[in-house]
Short mmCIF file of C-alpha atoms in Angstrom, two decimals:
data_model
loop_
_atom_site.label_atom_id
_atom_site.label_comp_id
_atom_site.label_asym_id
_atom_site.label_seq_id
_atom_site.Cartn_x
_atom_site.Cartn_y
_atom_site.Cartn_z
CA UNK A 13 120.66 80.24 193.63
CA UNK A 14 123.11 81.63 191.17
CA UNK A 15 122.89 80.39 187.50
CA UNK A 16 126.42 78.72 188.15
CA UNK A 17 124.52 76.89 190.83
CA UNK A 18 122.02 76.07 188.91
CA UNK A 19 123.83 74.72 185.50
CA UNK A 20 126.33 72.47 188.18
CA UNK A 21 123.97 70.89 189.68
CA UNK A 22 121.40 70.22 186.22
CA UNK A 23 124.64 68.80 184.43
CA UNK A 24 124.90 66.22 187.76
CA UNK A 25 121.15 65.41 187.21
CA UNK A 26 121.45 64.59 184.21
CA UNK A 27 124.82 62.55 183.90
CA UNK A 28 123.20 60.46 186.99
CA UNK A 29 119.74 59.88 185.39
CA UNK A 30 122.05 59.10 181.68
CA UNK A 31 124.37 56.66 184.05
CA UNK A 32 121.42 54.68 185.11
CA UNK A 33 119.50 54.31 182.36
CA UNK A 34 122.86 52.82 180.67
CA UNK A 35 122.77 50.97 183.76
CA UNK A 36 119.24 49.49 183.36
CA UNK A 37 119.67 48.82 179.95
CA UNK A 38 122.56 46.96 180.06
CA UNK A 39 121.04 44.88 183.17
CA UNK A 40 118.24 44.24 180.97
CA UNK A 41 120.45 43.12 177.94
CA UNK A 42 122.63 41.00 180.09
CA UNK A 43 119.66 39.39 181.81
CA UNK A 44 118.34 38.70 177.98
CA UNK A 45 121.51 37.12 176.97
CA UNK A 46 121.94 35.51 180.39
CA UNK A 47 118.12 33.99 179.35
CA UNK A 48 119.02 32.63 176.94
CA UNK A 49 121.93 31.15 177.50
CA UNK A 50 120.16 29.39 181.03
CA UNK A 51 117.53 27.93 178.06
CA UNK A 52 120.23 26.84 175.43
CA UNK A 53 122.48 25.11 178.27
CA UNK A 54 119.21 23.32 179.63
CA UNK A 55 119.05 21.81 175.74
CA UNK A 56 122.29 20.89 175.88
CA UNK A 57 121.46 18.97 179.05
CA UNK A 58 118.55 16.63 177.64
CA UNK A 59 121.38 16.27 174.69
CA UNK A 60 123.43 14.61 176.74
CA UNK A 61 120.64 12.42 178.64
CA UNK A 62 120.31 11.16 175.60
CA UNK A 63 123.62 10.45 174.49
CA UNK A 64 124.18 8.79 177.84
CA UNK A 65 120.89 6.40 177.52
CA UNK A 66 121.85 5.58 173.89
CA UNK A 67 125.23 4.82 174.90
CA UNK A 68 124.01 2.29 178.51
CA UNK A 69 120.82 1.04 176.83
CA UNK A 70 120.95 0.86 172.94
CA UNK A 71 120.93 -3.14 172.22
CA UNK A 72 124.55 -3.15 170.40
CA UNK A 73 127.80 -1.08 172.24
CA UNK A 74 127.48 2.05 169.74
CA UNK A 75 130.46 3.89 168.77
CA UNK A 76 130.81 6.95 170.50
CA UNK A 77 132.63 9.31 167.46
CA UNK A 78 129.88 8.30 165.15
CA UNK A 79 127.10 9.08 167.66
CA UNK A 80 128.57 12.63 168.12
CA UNK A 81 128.89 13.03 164.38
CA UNK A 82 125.87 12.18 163.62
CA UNK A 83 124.52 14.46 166.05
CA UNK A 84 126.37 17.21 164.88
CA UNK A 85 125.22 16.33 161.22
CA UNK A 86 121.97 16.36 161.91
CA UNK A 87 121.67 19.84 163.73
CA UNK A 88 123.73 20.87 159.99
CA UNK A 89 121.17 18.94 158.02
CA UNK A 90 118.30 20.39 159.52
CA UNK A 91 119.23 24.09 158.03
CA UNK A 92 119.54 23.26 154.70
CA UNK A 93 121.15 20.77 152.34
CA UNK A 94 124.20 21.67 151.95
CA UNK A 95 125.86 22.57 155.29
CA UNK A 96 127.19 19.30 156.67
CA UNK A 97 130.51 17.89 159.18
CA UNK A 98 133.08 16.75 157.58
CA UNK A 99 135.05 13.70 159.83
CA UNK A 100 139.23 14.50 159.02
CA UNK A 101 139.08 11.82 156.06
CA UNK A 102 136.58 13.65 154.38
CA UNK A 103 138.10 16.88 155.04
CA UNK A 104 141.63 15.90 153.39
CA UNK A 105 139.75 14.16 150.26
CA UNK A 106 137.88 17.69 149.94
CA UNK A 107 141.35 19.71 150.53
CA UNK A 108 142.54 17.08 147.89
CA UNK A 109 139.82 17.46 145.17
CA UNK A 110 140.06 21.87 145.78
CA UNK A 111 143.59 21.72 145.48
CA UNK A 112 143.49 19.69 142.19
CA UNK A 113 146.82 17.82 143.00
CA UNK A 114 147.49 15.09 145.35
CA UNK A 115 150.51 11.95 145.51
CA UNK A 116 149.36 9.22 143.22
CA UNK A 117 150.07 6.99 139.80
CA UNK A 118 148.28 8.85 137.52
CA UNK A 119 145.49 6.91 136.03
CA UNK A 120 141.73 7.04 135.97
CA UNK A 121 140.21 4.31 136.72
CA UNK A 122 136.62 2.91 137.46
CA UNK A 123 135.69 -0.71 138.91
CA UNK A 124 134.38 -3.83 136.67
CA UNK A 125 133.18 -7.27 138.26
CA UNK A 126 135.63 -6.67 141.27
CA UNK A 127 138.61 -5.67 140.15
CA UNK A 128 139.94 -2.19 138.85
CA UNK A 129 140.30 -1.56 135.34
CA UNK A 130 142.06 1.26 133.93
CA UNK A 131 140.50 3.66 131.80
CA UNK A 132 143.39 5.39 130.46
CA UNK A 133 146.77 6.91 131.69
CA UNK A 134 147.31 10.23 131.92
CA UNK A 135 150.16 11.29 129.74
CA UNK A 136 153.90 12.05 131.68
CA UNK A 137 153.08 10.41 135.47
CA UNK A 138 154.48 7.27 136.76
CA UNK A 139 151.55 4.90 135.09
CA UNK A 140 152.21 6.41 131.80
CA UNK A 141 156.28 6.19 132.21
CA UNK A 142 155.45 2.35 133.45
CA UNK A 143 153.62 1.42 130.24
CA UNK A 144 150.06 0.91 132.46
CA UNK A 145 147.51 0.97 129.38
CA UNK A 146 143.65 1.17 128.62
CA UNK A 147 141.43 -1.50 129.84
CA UNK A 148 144.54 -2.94 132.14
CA UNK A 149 143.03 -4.94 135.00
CA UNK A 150 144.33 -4.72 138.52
CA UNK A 151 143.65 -7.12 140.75
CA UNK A 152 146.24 -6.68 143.59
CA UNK A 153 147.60 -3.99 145.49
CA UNK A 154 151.06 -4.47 147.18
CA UNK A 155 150.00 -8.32 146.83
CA UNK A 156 146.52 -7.40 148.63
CA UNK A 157 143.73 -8.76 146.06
CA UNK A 158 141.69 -5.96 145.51
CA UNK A 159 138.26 -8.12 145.91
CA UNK A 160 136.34 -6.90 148.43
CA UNK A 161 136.89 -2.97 148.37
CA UNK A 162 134.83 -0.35 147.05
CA UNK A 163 136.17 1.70 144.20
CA UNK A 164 136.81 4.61 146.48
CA UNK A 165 138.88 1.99 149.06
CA UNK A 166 141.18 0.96 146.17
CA UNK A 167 141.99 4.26 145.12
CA UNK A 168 142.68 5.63 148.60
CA UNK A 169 145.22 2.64 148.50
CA UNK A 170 146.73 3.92 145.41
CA UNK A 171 147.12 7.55 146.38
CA UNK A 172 149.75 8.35 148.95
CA UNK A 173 152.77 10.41 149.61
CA UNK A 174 155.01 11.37 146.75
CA UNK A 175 157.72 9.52 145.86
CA UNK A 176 156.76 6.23 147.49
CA UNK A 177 156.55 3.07 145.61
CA UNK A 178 153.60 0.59 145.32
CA UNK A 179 153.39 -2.79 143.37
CA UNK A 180 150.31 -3.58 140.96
CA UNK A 181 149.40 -6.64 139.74
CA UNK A 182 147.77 -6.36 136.42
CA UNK A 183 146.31 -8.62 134.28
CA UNK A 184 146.71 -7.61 130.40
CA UNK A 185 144.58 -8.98 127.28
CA UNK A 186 147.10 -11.07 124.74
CA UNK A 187 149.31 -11.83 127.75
CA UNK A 188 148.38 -15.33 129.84
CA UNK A 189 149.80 -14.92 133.33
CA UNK A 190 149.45 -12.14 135.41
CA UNK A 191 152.04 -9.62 135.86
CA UNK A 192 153.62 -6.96 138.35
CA UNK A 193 154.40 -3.28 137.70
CA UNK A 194 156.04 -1.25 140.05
CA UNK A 195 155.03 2.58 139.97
CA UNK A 196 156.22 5.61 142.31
CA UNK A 197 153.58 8.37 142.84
CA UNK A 198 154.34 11.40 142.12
CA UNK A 199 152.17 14.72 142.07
CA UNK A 200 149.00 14.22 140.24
CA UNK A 201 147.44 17.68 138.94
CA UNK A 202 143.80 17.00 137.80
CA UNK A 203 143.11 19.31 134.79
CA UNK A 204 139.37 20.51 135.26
CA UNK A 205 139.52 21.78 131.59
CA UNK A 206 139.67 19.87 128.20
CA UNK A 207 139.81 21.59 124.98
CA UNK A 208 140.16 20.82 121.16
CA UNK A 209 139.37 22.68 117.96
CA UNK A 210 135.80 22.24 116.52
CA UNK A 211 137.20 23.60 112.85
CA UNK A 212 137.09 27.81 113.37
CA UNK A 213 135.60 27.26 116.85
CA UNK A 214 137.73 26.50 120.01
CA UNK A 215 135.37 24.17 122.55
CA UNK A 216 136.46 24.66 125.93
CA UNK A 217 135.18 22.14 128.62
CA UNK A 218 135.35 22.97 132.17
CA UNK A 219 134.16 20.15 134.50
CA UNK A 220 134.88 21.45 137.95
CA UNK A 221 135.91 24.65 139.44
CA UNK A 222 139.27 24.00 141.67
CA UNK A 223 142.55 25.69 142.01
CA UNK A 224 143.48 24.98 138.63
CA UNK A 225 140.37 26.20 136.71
CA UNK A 226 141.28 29.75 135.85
CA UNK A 227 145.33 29.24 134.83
CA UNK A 228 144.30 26.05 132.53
CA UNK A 229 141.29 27.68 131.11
CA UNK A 230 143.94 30.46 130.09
CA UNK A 231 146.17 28.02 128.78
CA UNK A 232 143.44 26.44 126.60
CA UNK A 233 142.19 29.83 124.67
CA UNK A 234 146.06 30.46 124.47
CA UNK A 235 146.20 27.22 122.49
CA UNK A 236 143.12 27.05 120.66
CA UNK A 237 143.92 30.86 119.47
CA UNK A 238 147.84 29.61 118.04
CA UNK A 239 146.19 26.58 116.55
CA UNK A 240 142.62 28.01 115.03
CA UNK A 241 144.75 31.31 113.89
CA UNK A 242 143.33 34.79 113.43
CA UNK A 243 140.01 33.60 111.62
CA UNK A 244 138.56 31.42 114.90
CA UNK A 245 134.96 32.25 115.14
CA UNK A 246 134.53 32.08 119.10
CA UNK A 247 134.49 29.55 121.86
CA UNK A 248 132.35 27.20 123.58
CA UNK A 249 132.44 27.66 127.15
CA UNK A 250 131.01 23.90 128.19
CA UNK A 251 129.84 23.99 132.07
CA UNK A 252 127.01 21.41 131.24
CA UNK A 253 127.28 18.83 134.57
CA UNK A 254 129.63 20.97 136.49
CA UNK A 255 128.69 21.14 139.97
CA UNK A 256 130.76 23.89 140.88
CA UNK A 257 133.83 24.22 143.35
CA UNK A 258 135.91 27.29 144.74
CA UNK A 259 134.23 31.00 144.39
CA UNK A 260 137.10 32.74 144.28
CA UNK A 261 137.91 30.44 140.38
CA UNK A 262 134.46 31.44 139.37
CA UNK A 263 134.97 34.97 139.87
CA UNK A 264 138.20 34.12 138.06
CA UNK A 265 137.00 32.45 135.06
CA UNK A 266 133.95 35.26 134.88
CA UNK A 267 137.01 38.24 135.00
CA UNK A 268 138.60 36.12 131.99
CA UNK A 269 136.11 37.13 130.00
CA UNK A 270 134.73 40.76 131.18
CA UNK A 271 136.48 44.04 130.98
CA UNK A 272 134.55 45.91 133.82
CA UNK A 273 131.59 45.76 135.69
CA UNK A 274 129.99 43.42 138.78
CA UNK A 275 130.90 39.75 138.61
CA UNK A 276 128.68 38.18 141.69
CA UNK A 277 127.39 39.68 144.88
CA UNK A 278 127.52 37.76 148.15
CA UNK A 279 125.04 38.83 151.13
CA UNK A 280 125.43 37.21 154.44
CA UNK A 281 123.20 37.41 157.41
CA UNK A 282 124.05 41.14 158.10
CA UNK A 283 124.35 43.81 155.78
CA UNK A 284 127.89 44.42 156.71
CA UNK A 285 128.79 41.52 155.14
CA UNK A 286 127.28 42.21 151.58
CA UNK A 287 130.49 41.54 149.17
CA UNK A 288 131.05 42.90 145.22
CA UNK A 289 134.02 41.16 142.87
CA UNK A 290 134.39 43.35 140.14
CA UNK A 291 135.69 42.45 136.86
CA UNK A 292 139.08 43.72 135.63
CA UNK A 293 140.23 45.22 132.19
CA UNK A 294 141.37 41.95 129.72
CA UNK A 295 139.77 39.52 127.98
CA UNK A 296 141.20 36.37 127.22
CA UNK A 297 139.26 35.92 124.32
CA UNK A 298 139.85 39.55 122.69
CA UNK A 299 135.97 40.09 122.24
CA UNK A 300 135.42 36.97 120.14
CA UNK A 301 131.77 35.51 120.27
CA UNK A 302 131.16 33.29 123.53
CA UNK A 303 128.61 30.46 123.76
CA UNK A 304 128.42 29.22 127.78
CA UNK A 305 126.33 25.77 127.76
CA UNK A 306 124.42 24.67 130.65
CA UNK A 307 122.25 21.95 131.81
CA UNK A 308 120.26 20.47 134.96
CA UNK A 309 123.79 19.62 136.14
CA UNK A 310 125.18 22.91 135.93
CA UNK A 311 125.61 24.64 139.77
CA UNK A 312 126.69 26.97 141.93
CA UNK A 313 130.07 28.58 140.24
CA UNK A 314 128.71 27.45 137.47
CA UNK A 315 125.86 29.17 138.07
CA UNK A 316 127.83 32.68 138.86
CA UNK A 317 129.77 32.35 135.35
CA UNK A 318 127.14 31.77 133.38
CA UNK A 319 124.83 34.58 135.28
CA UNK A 320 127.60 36.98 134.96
CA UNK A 321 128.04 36.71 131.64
CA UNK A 322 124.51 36.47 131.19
CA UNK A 323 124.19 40.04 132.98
CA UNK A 324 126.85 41.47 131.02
CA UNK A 325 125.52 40.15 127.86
CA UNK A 326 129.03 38.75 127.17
CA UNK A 327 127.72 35.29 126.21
CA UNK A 328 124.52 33.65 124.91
CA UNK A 329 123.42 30.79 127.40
CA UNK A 330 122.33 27.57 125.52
CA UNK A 331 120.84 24.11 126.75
CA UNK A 332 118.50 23.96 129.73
CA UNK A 333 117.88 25.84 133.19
CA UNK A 334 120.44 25.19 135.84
CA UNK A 335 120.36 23.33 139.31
CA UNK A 336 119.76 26.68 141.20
CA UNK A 337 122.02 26.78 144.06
CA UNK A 338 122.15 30.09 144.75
CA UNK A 339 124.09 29.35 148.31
CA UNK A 340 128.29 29.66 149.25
CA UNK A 341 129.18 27.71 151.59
CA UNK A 342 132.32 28.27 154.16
CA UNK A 343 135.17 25.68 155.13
CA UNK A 344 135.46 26.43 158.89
CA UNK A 345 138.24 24.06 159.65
CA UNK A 346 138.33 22.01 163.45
CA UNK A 347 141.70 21.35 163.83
CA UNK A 348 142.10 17.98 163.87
CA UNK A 349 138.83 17.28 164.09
CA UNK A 350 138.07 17.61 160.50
CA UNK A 351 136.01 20.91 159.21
CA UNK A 352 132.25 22.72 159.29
CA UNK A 353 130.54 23.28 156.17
CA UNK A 354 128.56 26.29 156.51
CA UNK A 355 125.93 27.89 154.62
CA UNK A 356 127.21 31.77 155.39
CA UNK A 357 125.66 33.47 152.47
CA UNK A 358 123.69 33.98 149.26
CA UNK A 359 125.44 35.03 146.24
CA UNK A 360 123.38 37.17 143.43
CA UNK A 361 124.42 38.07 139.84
CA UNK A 362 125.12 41.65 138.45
CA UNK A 363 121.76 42.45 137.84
CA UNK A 364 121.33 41.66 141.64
CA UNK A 365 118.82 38.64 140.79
CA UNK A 366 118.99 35.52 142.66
CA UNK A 367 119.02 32.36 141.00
CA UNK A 368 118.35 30.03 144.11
CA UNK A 369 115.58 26.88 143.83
CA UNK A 370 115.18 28.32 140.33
CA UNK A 371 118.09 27.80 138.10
CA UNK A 372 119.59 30.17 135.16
CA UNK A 373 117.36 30.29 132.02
CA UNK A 374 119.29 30.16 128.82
CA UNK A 375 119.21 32.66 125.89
CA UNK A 376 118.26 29.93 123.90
CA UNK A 377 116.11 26.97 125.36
CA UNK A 378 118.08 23.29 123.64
CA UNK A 379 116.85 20.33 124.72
CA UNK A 380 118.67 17.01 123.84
CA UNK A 381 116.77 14.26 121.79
CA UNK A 382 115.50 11.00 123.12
CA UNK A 383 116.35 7.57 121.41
CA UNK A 384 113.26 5.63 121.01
CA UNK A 385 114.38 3.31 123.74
CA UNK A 386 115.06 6.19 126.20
CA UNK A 387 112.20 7.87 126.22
CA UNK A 388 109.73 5.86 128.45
CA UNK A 389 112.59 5.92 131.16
CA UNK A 390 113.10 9.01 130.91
CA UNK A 391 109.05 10.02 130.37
CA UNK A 392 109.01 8.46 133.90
CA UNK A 393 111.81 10.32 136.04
CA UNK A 394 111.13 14.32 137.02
CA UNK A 395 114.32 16.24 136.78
CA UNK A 396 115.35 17.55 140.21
CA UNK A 397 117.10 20.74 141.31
CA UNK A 398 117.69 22.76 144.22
CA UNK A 399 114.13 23.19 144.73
CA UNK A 400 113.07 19.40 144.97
CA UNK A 401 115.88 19.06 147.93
CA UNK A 402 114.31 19.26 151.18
CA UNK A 403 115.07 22.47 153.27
CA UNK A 404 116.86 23.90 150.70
CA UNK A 405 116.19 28.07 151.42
CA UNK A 406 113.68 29.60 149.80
CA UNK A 407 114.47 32.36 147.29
CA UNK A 408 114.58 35.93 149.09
CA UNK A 409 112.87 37.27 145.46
CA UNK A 410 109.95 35.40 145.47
CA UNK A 411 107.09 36.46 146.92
CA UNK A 412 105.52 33.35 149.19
CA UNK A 413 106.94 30.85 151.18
CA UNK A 414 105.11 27.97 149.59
CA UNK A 415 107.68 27.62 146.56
CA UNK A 416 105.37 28.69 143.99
CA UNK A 417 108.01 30.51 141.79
CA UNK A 418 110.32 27.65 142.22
CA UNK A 419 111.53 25.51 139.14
CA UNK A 420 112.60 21.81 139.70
CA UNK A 421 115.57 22.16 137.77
CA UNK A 422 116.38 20.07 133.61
CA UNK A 423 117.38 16.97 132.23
CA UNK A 424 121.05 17.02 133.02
CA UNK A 425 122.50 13.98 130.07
CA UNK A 426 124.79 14.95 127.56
CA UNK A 427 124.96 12.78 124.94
CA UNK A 428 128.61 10.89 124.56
CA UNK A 429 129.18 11.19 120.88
CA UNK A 430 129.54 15.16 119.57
CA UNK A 431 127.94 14.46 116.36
CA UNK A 432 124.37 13.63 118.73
CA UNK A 433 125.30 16.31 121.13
CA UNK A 434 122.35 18.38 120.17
CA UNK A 435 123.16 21.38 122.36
CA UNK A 436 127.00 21.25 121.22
CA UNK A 437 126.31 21.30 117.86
CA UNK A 438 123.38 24.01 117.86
CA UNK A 439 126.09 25.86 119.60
CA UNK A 440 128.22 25.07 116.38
CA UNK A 441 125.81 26.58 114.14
CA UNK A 442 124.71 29.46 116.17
CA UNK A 443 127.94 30.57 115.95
CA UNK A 444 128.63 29.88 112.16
CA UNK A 445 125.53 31.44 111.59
CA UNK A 446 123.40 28.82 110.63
CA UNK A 447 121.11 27.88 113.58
CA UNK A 448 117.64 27.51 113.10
CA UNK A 449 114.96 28.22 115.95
CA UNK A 450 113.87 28.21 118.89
CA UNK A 451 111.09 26.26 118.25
CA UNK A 452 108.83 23.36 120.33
CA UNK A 453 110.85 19.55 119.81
CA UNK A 454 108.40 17.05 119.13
CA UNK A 455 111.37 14.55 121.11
CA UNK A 456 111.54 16.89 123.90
CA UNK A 457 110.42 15.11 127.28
CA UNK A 458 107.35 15.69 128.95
CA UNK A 459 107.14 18.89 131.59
CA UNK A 460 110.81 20.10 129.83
CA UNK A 461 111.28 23.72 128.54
CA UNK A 462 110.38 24.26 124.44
CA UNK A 463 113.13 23.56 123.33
CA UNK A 464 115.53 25.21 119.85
CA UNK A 465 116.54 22.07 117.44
CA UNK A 466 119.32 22.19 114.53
CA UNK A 467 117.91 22.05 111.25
CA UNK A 468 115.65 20.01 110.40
CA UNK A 469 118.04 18.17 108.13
CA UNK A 470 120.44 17.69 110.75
CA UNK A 471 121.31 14.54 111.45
CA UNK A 472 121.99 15.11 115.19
CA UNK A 473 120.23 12.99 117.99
CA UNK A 474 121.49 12.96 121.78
CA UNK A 475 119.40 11.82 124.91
CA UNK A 476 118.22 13.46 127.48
CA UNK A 477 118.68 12.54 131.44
CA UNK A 478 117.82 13.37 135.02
CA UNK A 479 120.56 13.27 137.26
CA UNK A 480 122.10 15.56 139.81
CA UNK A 481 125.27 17.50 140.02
CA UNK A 482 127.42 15.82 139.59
CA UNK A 483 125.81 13.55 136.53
CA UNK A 484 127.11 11.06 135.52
CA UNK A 485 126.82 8.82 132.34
CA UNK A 486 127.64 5.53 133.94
CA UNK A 487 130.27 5.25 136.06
CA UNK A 488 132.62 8.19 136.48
CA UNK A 489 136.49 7.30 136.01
CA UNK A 490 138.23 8.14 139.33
CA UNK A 491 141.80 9.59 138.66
CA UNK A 492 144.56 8.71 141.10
#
């Protein structure tokens, strides 16, 4: 055979024996997936036995949209606490609190032995312009008493589309009868920042993280810099009881203060999805001193602000460890069938630590005093965190699956008054210069962090609390 032969007919052997095994191995992959599927579809079959013998045998007539949704919650549930369904309502009063702006009157309000009371009108919006004032009582919607409804019912009646009117009946201290006010909503822009001058320091608070954070919070050091003048100290960055909100205004408010360098790194399920934000040259504050609080309430983008500036030793952390969500979630929208919440990755800070079921520690541990008739309530309740929710993932640093290098999260109150704001006003003195510590607080509660205390002289007290993100003091005023 000639060695022409001879290569043709090797080359044939060996494309034929390459085609099959391609062949075989893509039977054998199909007849995997084909597996599987045959065992997934057989699930879905005793899923709907089910649903069918709830639905002909359960003793009441069940509704059929809530069985499904609860179905669909529970598969959510079941990997970890904070993917979930949203129904369409829930969706749009997400979309609503993201966006930072809805149609509405323009008050905050909060509910008192059945009726709504108004805690206080927010300057230029229809309540304002209508003279609606503090501790107003409304007790009739459109001539629909309000008694009866939650809270969240009467406000969903007072929000609407712009520029359409709605009649209040509000009863008004010094006046006898009842009277009616007639507002139009308008667009209602929830500011997630509050500032004022503490003397040469600007104190910045930033309670949520939504499409407004990043453009107000610029706005405020714009304003506390023209008011303070060239000789203002630094600024309080105050993210105690912020539960967090939209990554993209975390990375945001992180840039505002770095000039270069990692922000946060997000790592889905494959490495092809690992993400970097990077900082960009600017800062906001032209290098003056930053103090970020934090507290047990403290989470998630608040967690990625105050770990990136953390990393980048741009800031000194004060108050107590964080919640630890170390988790971003993903809005998959359904059409009109509301939207999925998805866990799709783990975020991790600069330094490429992860800070999930085990919180941020501060710089400088401050724990908030306990009035005397606080502290056996308080003695009592264990602060929780992302670690004391059930199925919450385990952190990917730690080295056992039993939670052993898991924290529980802090006491989460923040006292109302400044002057007894103990971690505000260390964070006044650390920055004049004055702050003694860290040392052990005799008032600290049991099982919390030793804690830093002003001076000994210092007439500051505050409590100390256990709530989750969001905490609340009492009861939170609802704007609308």
């Amino acid at each position: 055979m000639r060695k022409t032969d001879y290569a043709f007919w090797t080359f044939l052997l060996m494309t034929g024996l390459a085609g099959a095994t391609t062949l075989l191995n893509v039977t054998q992959t199909y007849s995997a997936t084909s597996s599987q599927n045959s065992e997934l579809y057989k699930q879905l079959d005793l899923f709907g036995d089910v649903l069918e013998r709830v639905r002909s045998d359960y003793v009441e007539k069940p509704n059929d949209t809530q069985l499904i949704e609860a179905a669909i919650n529970g598969m959510l549930s079941s990997l970890d606490p904070h993917s979930s369904y949203m129904s369409p309502k829930n969706f749009r009063d997400m979309q609503v609190q993201t966006r930072g702006e809805f149609g509405g009157l323009g008050i905050e309000v909060t509910m008192e032995n059945g009726v709504i009371k108004v805690v206080s009108p927010i300057d230029d919006t229809p309540a304002a312009k209508a003279g609606l004032m503090a501790n107003d009582l409304i007790t009739h919607l459109d001539n629909e008493a309000i008694s009866g409804l939650t809270l969240e019912q009467a406000v969903e009646k007072m929000r609407g589309p712009v520029n359409t009117p709605i009649t209040l009946t509000v009863v008004r201290k010094g006046r006898e009868q009842p009277f009616d006010v007639k507002v139009v909503r308008d667009v209602i822009r929830i500011n997630p920042v509050k500032y004022h001058a503490e003397g040469d320091i600007g104190y910045v608070k930033i309670s949520t993280f939504n499409e407004q954070t990043h453009a107000n919070l610029v706005k405020a050091v714009e304003a506390l810099d023209k008011k303070i003048g060239p000789n203002v100290k630094g600024f309080i960055i105050d993210l105690r009881n912020n539960p967090g909100g939209l990554l993209d205004q975390a990375i945001a408010v992180s840039d505002d203060f770095l000039e270069q360098g990692a922000i946060v790194l997000t790592k889905g399920r494959n490495n092809e999805e690992t993400q970097r934000a990077n900082a960009h040259a600017g800062d906001i504050s032209d290098g003056k001193k930053i103090v970020v609080l934090i507290n047990g309430g403290s989470a998630s983008a608040s967690e990625i602000v105050a770990g990136a500036l953390q990393d980048h030793k741009r800031a000194t952390l004060i108050g107590t460890r964080s919640f630890g969500k170390g988790s971003v979630q993903t809005i998959i929208p359904l059409g009109a069938n509301g939207a999925l919440r998805l866990t799709t990755a783990r975020y991790y800070t600069p330094s490429n630590r992860s800070i999930q079921a085990r919180g941020i520690e501060p710089d400088i541990v401050v724990a908030e005093a306990i009035p005397d008739d606080l502290k056996a309530k308080i003695g009592a309740e264990k602060p929780r965190g992302e670690a004391s929710l059930r199925g919450h993932l385990i952190n990917p640093d730690g080295t056992d699956n039993d939670g052993k290098n898991e924290e529980s999260g802090s006491p989460s109150y923040v006292a109302k008054d400044a002057d007894k704001d103990t971690q505000l006003q260390y964070a006044l003195d650390f920055l004049h210069g004055t702050a003694k510590g860290p040392e052990a607080a005799s008032n600290a509660p049991a099982g919390s962090t030793p804690a830093a205390t002003p001076s000994t002289d210092s007439k500051n007290k505050g409590d100390n609390g256990t709530k989750t993100p969001p905490a609340n003091d009492d009861k939170k005023p609802t704007p609308n």
